[in-house]
Amino acid sequence: MRKIAECCIGARVPGYQRYGTPTVFVAEKASGYSGIYYAYCDICGGMFKFNRWYRRISLICPCCGRKHTGIGREIMFTTDDRSILPYRLYMTVIEFKDKIEVRLTYDGMRFDCEKEKIEWYKNVKEVFALNIKDERADWKQIVEGLVVGETAIGYYTDVKEMWQKTALSFFHYRRIIKSGNLTILLRKLRACINQHMVNKGYSRKAFYLQGNESCRLYGSVLAIARKVRFWDAPVMPYNGIGRLSFKEWKEYRLKEQHLPENWEIHVEKIMKKEGMSYQQAVLQVLGLPNTSFVRRNLTYENIFAFMHAYSLPTLAMANEASKTFISMEPPVDRRNIYWNIDTYKQKVMQICKFIRTFYAQYMSVMTWKHIAGKIDLYIDTLRLWECADKITKREFCKADVPLSHLHDWLSVAVARQDDREVIFCISEKLKQSLRKNINGYNFKCIERKSELKKAAIELKNCSVGYSRRIGSHVQIVVVVNKEGKLTAMLEVREHTICQAKLFANDEVYKNVSVNKACIAYARSAGLTCNTCDIEAMD
């Protein structure tokens, strides 16, 4: 056993400038009480409560008038009132024969927001065990001699799962410390890991993390744990990249919501079972071909493009499509990346769906070169196809419609079916997620044009004009009371409630019980609310 590095932050006495001790501790009350904060000033010993904190940059104690600045520096802040906020921490890196441990010992405090009191803790311990021999990493927390938290780490999901569970997530990287140096400690830890891996026969790797300094200490230790588990995996930007946070990077660059659930855990199982490299296991889990072209171009940012391209009927078409999809993706530093990425994802998914839908019919003429020049036209054609009813689709199967005339043929055919029943193209999973019973009100997604017409007449509104828009991106949800009477209608667009109307387009907030049910419904269905038609309840 050998101590590699150590660092001490804070002391038993308050004083950030001298010891790096935090001077104020703040906790936001648990969900359901958003916007209520409890704080304790360590300068005067005063505890106070407030309900607004503009930009969370600084805080003035109303008891003594002291101004505290900098979250992770003078201010220890948590959004989870179960977290222990540290004020004095001792961090050491210990090297063993086959593993390295990052040990934390700290004193801290926790808010009991319900009872409005503070609980103090001494000698809380955390251990990040980096097992080089077995290529695994684990974390545990010990409070008052009992193990209260224990989990395997080394996966990219740790950044979210471990946030505000470990004391490291509360400290800013550029903060005053009592003794030692965080930069040197992390550098020695990385060098020690590298040396152990080289001794095992692996090549040396660089895994220094740049990015947001408010969470660099936390992100760096988790990135090192991930490297121990997946040595040949590319480094993920745990501290963000450019103007994107890691959460935004996962959503807009990795596009995590389109990946299989727990995909990296499955990757690890295959690596150990079949002796594969990280990249080979990723290809197998994601269903991608193990070709030189894919291996050469596979990055985290390109996974989405490859997964959709290689869902196409032929390998030649998939190779060409993947190049186009990668080139289509907007740069990371665009000002309007959020809108652009969503548009890009929809384009990729829709054009792939168009090809899979019509390939059997137009196999001889459908090449990627032909498709690539008319992507927008064929996406519009797919929308028309999704509006087509069974009669129109039967007529299409009988008619010999050339691919070049398909859009125009469908435009005319769909226009003719206005008086026929239309079943909206909404997945069963989405319909199920929007179907809820809240406070005696039934919320149900409208599935047919006839249902929409009936609801529009009953509520005296113009919702029937939305029939062409309703589908996977836009849904109309009706609210029915205990007596079976239709009381309200919601427009849901991309998981966001955009409108909420009562009879004759009155706003929902005018009916208190319906308004309250709609708020609870949004939470239950995982929807956000972007309308003045619903008012938040106190």
GROMACS .gro file of N, CA and C in nm, residues 234-331:
model
  294
  234PRO      N    1  -1.346   0.539  -2.627
  234PRO     CA    2  -1.315   0.682  -2.637
  234PRO      C    3  -1.367   0.756  -2.514
  235VAL      N    4  -1.300   0.865  -2.480
  235VAL     CA    5  -1.339   0.945  -2.362
  235VAL      C    6  -1.467   1.023  -2.395
  236MET      N    7  -1.560   1.020  -2.303
  236MET     CA    8  -1.683   1.100  -2.317
  236MET      C    9  -1.665   1.235  -2.248
  237PRO      N   10  -1.726   1.341  -2.303
  237PRO     CA   11  -1.707   1.477  -2.245
  237PRO      C   12  -1.793   1.498  -2.121
  238TYR      N   13  -1.753   1.435  -2.010
  238TYR     CA   14  -1.832   1.443  -1.887
  238TYR      C   15  -1.851   1.587  -1.839
  239ASN      N   16  -1.758   1.676  -1.871
  239ASN     CA   17  -1.768   1.815  -1.828
  239ASN      C   18  -1.827   1.905  -1.935
  240GLY      N   19  -1.886   1.843  -2.037
  240GLY     CA   20  -1.944   1.921  -2.146
  240GLY      C   21  -1.842   1.947  -2.255
  241ILE      N   22  -1.892   1.999  -2.368
  241ILE     CA   23  -1.805   2.030  -2.481
  241ILE      C   24  -1.859   2.155  -2.549
  242GLY      N   25  -1.771   2.253  -2.569
  242GLY     CA   26  -1.816   2.380  -2.624
  242GLY      C   27  -1.918   2.444  -2.531
  243ARG      N   28  -2.032   2.482  -2.589
  243ARG     CA   29  -2.139   2.543  -2.508
  243ARG      C   30  -2.240   2.441  -2.459
  244LEU      N   31  -2.215   2.315  -2.485
  244LEU     CA   32  -2.308   2.210  -2.444
  244LEU      C   33  -2.264   2.146  -2.313
  245SER      N   34  -2.359   2.125  -2.223
  245SER     CA   35  -2.332   2.045  -2.104
  245SER      C   36  -2.330   1.898  -2.145
  246PHE      N   37  -2.285   1.811  -2.053
  246PHE     CA   38  -2.284   1.668  -2.084
  246PHE      C   39  -2.425   1.617  -2.107
  247LYS      N   40  -2.522   1.668  -2.032
  247LYS     CA   41  -2.662   1.628  -2.050
  247LYS      C   42  -2.708   1.665  -2.191
  248GLU      N   43  -2.674   1.785  -2.236
  248GLU     CA   44  -2.712   1.829  -2.371
  248GLU      C   45  -2.637   1.749  -2.477
  249TRP      N   46  -2.510   1.719  -2.449
  249TRP     CA   47  -2.433   1.638  -2.545
  249TRP      C   48  -2.497   1.502  -2.562
  250LYS      N   49  -2.541   1.438  -2.453
  250LYS     CA   50  -2.607   1.307  -2.463
  250LYS      C   51  -2.734   1.317  -2.545
  251GLU      N   52  -2.809   1.425  -2.528
  251GLU     CA   53  -2.937   1.437  -2.597
  251GLU      C   54  -2.922   1.476  -2.743
  252TYR      N   55  -2.829   1.569  -2.771
  252TYR     CA   56  -2.822   1.625  -2.906
  252TYR      C   57  -2.709   1.569  -2.991
  253ARG      N   58  -2.604   1.515  -2.930
  253ARG     CA   59  -2.494   1.459  -3.009
  253ARG      C   60  -2.493   1.307  -3.005
  254LEU      N   61  -2.496   1.250  -2.886
  254LEU     CA   62  -2.504   1.104  -2.874
  254LEU      C   63  -2.644   1.054  -2.912
  255LYS      N   64  -2.745   1.139  -2.886
  255LYS     CA   65  -2.887   1.104  -2.912
  255LYS      C   66  -2.924   0.977  -2.835
  256GLU      N   67  -2.900   0.985  -2.705
  256GLU     CA   68  -2.913   0.871  -2.615
  256GLU      C   69  -3.052   0.809  -2.618
  257GLN      N   70  -3.155   0.892  -2.642
  257GLN     CA   71  -3.292   0.840  -2.639
  257GLN      C   72  -3.320   0.742  -2.751
  258HIS      N   73  -3.232   0.736  -2.852
  258HIS     CA   74  -3.250   0.642  -2.963
  258HIS      C   75  -3.164   0.517  -2.950
  259LEU      N   76  -3.090   0.507  -2.839
  259LEU     CA   77  -3.004   0.390  -2.817
  259LEU      C   78  -3.079   0.285  -2.734
  260PRO      N   79  -3.040   0.160  -2.743
  260PRO     CA   80  -3.104   0.057  -2.660
  260PRO      C   81  -3.083   0.087  -2.511
  261GLU      N   82  -3.177   0.050  -2.430
  261GLU     CA   83  -3.165   0.073  -2.285
  261GLU      C   84  -3.050  -0.009  -2.227
  262ASN      N   85  -2.971   0.056  -2.141
  262ASN     CA   86  -2.856  -0.008  -2.076
  262ASN      C   87  -2.761  -0.071  -2.177
  263TRP      N   88  -2.741  -0.005  -2.289
  263TRP     CA   89  -2.660  -0.064  -2.397
  263TRP      C   90  -2.515  -0.085  -2.355
  264GLU      N   91  -2.462   0.005  -2.271
  264GLU     CA   92  -2.321  -0.009  -2.234
  264GLU      C   93  -2.299  -0.125  -2.138
  265ILE      N   94  -2.401  -0.158  -2.056
  265ILE     CA   95  -2.391  -0.275  -1.969
  265ILE      C   96  -2.388  -0.402  -2.053
  266HIS      N   97  -2.470  -0.406  -2.160
  266HIS     CA   98  -2.469  -0.521  -2.252
  266HIS      C   99  -2.335  -0.531  -2.324
  267VAL      N  100  -2.277  -0.417  -2.357
  267VAL     CA  101  -2.145  -0.415  -2.421
  267VAL      C  102  -2.042  -0.481  -2.330
  268GLU      N  103  -2.045  -0.448  -2.202
  268GLU     CA  104  -1.949  -0.504  -2.107
  268GLU      C  105  -1.965  -0.656  -2.097
  269LYS      N  106  -2.090  -0.703  -2.093
  269LYS     CA  107  -2.115  -0.847  -2.082
  269LYS      C  108  -2.058  -0.922  -2.201
  270ILE      N  109  -2.076  -0.866  -2.321
  270ILE     CA  110  -2.024  -0.930  -2.442
  270ILE      C  111  -1.872  -0.928  -2.443
  271MET      N  112  -1.813  -0.816  -2.399
  271MET     CA  113  -1.667  -0.806  -2.393
  271MET      C  114  -1.608  -0.918  -2.307
  272LYS      N  115  -1.668  -0.941  -2.191
  272LYS     CA  116  -1.614  -1.042  -2.098
  272LYS      C  117  -1.646  -1.184  -2.144
  273LYS      N  118  -1.764  -1.202  -2.203
  273LYS     CA  119  -1.805  -1.335  -2.244
  273LYS      C  120  -1.732  -1.383  -2.368
  274GLU      N  121  -1.714  -1.293  -2.466
  274GLU     CA  122  -1.658  -1.333  -2.595
  274GLU      C  123  -1.519  -1.277  -2.620
  275GLY      N  124  -1.463  -1.205  -2.522
  275GLY     CA  125  -1.328  -1.153  -2.536
  275GLY      C  126  -1.314  -1.048  -2.645
  276MET      N  127  -1.417  -0.971  -2.667
  276MET     CA  128  -1.415  -0.868  -2.772
  276MET      C  129  -1.359  -0.737  -2.720
  277SER      N  130  -1.317  -0.652  -2.812
  277SER     CA  131  -1.279  -0.516  -2.777
  277SER      C  132  -1.407  -0.435  -2.755
  278TYR      N  133  -1.392  -0.315  -2.699
  278TYR     CA  134  -1.508  -0.229  -2.675
  278TYR      C  135  -1.580  -0.197  -2.806
  279GLN      N  136  -1.505  -0.162  -2.909
  279GLN     CA  137  -1.566  -0.125  -3.037
  279GLN      C  138  -1.641  -0.243  -3.100
  280GLN      N  139  -1.581  -0.362  -3.098
  280GLN     CA  140  -1.647  -0.481  -3.154
  280GLN      C  141  -1.777  -0.511  -3.080
  281ALA      N  142  -1.775  -0.498  -2.947
  281ALA     CA  143  -1.895  -0.525  -2.868
  281ALA      C  144  -2.003  -0.421  -2.895
  282VAL      N  145  -1.964  -0.295  -2.912
  282VAL     CA  146  -2.060  -0.189  -2.945
  282VAL      C  147  -2.129  -0.219  -3.077
  283LEU      N  148  -2.051  -0.260  -3.177
  283LEU     CA  149  -2.108  -0.292  -3.308
  283LEU      C  150  -2.211  -0.405  -3.296
  284GLN      N  151  -2.180  -0.505  -3.214
  284GLN     CA  152  -2.271  -0.618  -3.199
  284GLN      C  153  -2.400  -0.577  -3.127
  285VAL      N  154  -2.387  -0.499  -3.020
  285VAL     CA  155  -2.504  -0.458  -2.943
  285VAL      C  156  -2.595  -0.366  -3.025
  286LEU      N  157  -2.536  -0.280  -3.106
  286LEU     CA  158  -2.615  -0.185  -3.184
  286LEU      C  159  -2.659  -0.242  -3.319
  287GLY      N  160  -2.616  -0.365  -3.349
  287GLY     CA  161  -2.658  -0.429  -3.473
  287GLY      C  162  -2.594  -0.369  -3.597
  288LEU      N  163  -2.469  -0.323  -3.585
  288LEU     CA  164  -2.398  -0.263  -3.699
  288LEU      C  165  -2.299  -0.363  -3.756
  289PRO      N  166  -2.273  -0.357  -3.888
  289PRO     CA  167  -2.179  -0.451  -3.948
  289PRO      C  168  -2.035  -0.421  -3.907
  290ASN      N  169  -1.957  -0.524  -3.887
  290ASN     CA  170  -1.818  -0.507  -3.846
  290ASN      C  171  -1.730  -0.498  -3.970
  291THR      N  172  -1.742  -0.383  -4.041
  291THR     CA  173  -1.663  -0.360  -4.162
  291THR      C  174  -1.560  -0.251  -4.135
  292SER      N  175  -1.460  -0.244  -4.220
  292SER     CA  176  -1.354  -0.144  -4.200
  292SER      C  177  -1.410  -0.003  -4.209
  293PHE      N  178  -1.507   0.019  -4.297
  293PHE     CA  179  -1.567   0.153  -4.312
  293PHE      C  180  -1.635   0.196  -4.182
  294VAL      N  181  -1.713   0.107  -4.123
  294VAL     CA  182  -1.785   0.140  -3.999
  294VAL      C  183  -1.687   0.159  -3.884
  295ARG      N  184  -1.590   0.068  -3.871
  295ARG     CA  185  -1.493   0.079  -3.762
  295ARG      C  186  -1.414   0.210  -3.771
  296ARG      N  187  -1.380   0.248  -3.892
  296ARG     CA  188  -1.299   0.369  -3.913
  296ARG      C  189  -1.375   0.497  -3.881
  297ASN      N  190  -1.507   0.496  -3.902
  297ASN     CA  191  -1.586   0.618  -3.887
  297ASN      C  192  -1.676   0.620  -3.765
  298LEU      N  193  -1.674   0.511  -3.686
  298LEU     CA  194  -1.764   0.505  -3.570
  298LEU      C  195  -1.715   0.595  -3.457
  299THR      N  196  -1.797   0.692  -3.422
  299THR     CA  197  -1.776   0.775  -3.303
  299THR      C  198  -1.909   0.779  -3.228
  300TYR      N  199  -1.907   0.831  -3.106
  300TYR     CA  200  -2.033   0.842  -3.032
  300TYR      C  201  -2.133   0.929  -3.107
  301GLU      N  202  -2.082   1.036  -3.169
  301GLU     CA  203  -2.170   1.129  -3.240
  301GLU      C  204  -2.229   1.067  -3.366
  302ASN      N  205  -2.163   0.965  -3.423
  302ASN     CA  206  -2.210   0.905  -3.548
  302ASN      C  207  -2.298   0.781  -3.528
  303ILE      N  208  -2.315   0.738  -3.404
  303ILE     CA  209  -2.392   0.615  -3.378
  303ILE      C  210  -2.533   0.625  -3.435
  304PHE      N  211  -2.599   0.739  -3.411
  304PHE     CA  212  -2.737   0.757  -3.458
  304PHE      C  213  -2.744   0.742  -3.610
  305ALA      N  214  -2.652   0.807  -3.681
  305ALA     CA  215  -2.652   0.800  -3.828
  305ALA      C  216  -2.630   0.657  -3.875
  306PHE      N  217  -2.535   0.586  -3.814
  306PHE     CA  218  -2.507   0.448  -3.856
  306PHE      C  219  -2.624   0.355  -3.826
  307MET      N  220  -2.687   0.369  -3.708
  307MET     CA  221  -2.797   0.279  -3.673
  307MET      C  222  -2.912   0.290  -3.772
  308HIS      N  223  -2.942   0.412  -3.817
  308HIS     CA  224  -3.052   0.428  -3.911
  308HIS      C  225  -3.010   0.393  -4.054
  309ALA      N  226  -2.887   0.426  -4.090
  309ALA     CA  227  -2.842   0.393  -4.226
  309ALA      C  228  -2.840   0.242  -4.246
  310TYR      N  229  -2.794   0.167  -4.146
  310TYR     CA  230  -2.782   0.022  -4.162
  310TYR      C  231  -2.912  -0.052  -4.129
  311SER      N  232  -3.021   0.024  -4.117
  311SER     CA  233  -3.154  -0.039  -4.113
  311SER      C  234  -3.212  -0.046  -4.254
  312LEU      N  235  -3.139   0.009  -4.352
  312LEU     CA  236  -3.186   0.011  -4.491
  312LEU      C  237  -3.165  -0.127  -4.555
  313PRO      N  238  -3.236  -0.154  -4.666
  313PRO     CA  239  -3.239  -0.290  -4.723
  313PRO      C  240  -3.106  -0.346  -4.772
  314THR      N  241  -3.017  -0.261  -4.828
  314THR     CA  242  -2.893  -0.314  -4.885
  314THR      C  243  -2.771  -0.249  -4.820
  315LEU      N  244  -2.661  -0.321  -4.817
  315LEU     CA  245  -2.537  -0.271  -4.756
  315LEU      C  246  -2.482  -0.153  -4.835
  316ALA      N  247  -2.489  -0.162  -4.970
  316ALA     CA  248  -2.438  -0.053  -5.054
  316ALA      C  249  -2.515   0.076  -5.027
  317MET      N  250  -2.646   0.065  -5.017
  317MET     CA  251  -2.728   0.184  -4.988
  317MET      C  252  -2.696   0.238  -4.849
  318ALA      N  253  -2.677   0.148  -4.752
  318ALA     CA  254  -2.648   0.190  -4.614
  318ALA      C  255  -2.514   0.263  -4.606
  319ASN      N  256  -2.412   0.214  -4.677
  319ASN     CA  257  -2.281   0.280  -4.676
  319ASN      C  258  -2.291   0.423  -4.727
  320GLU      N  259  -2.362   0.442  -4.838
  320GLU     CA  260  -2.378   0.576  -4.896
  320GLU      C  261  -2.464   0.664  -4.808
  321ALA      N  262  -2.572   0.606  -4.753
  321ALA     CA  263  -2.662   0.684  -4.669
  321ALA      C  264  -2.591   0.733  -4.543
  322SER      N  265  -2.507   0.649  -4.483
  322SER     CA  266  -2.437   0.688  -4.360
  322SER      C  267  -2.347   0.809  -4.384
  323LYS      N  268  -2.282   0.813  -4.500
  323LYS     CA  269  -2.197   0.930  -4.534
  323LYS      C  270  -2.282   1.056  -4.543
  324THR      N  271  -2.398   1.043  -4.608
  324THR     CA  272  -2.487   1.159  -4.623
  324THR      C  273  -2.539   1.204  -4.487
  325PHE      N  274  -2.581   1.109  -4.403
  325PHE     CA  275  -2.635   1.145  -4.272
  325PHE      C  276  -2.530   1.214  -4.185
  326ILE      N  277  -2.406   1.165  -4.191
  326ILE     CA  278  -2.299   1.226  -4.111
  326ILE      C  279  -2.271   1.368  -4.159
  327SER      N  280  -2.270   1.388  -4.290
  327SER     CA  281  -2.244   1.522  -4.345
  327SER      C  282  -2.360   1.618  -4.320
  328MET      N  283  -2.482   1.564  -4.304
  328MET     CA  284  -2.601   1.648  -4.281
  328MET      C  285  -2.605   1.706  -4.140
  329GLU      N  286  -2.542   1.639  -4.044
  329GLU     CA  287  -2.555   1.680  -3.904
  329GLU      C  288  -2.494   1.818  -3.882
  330PRO      N  289  -2.568   1.910  -3.817
  330PRO     CA  290  -2.517   2.046  -3.796
  330PRO      C  291  -2.402   2.049  -3.698
  331PRO      N  292  -2.310   2.146  -3.711
  331PRO     CA  293  -2.196   2.156  -3.619
  331PRO      C  294  -2.241   2.181  -3.475
   0.00000   0.00000   0.00000
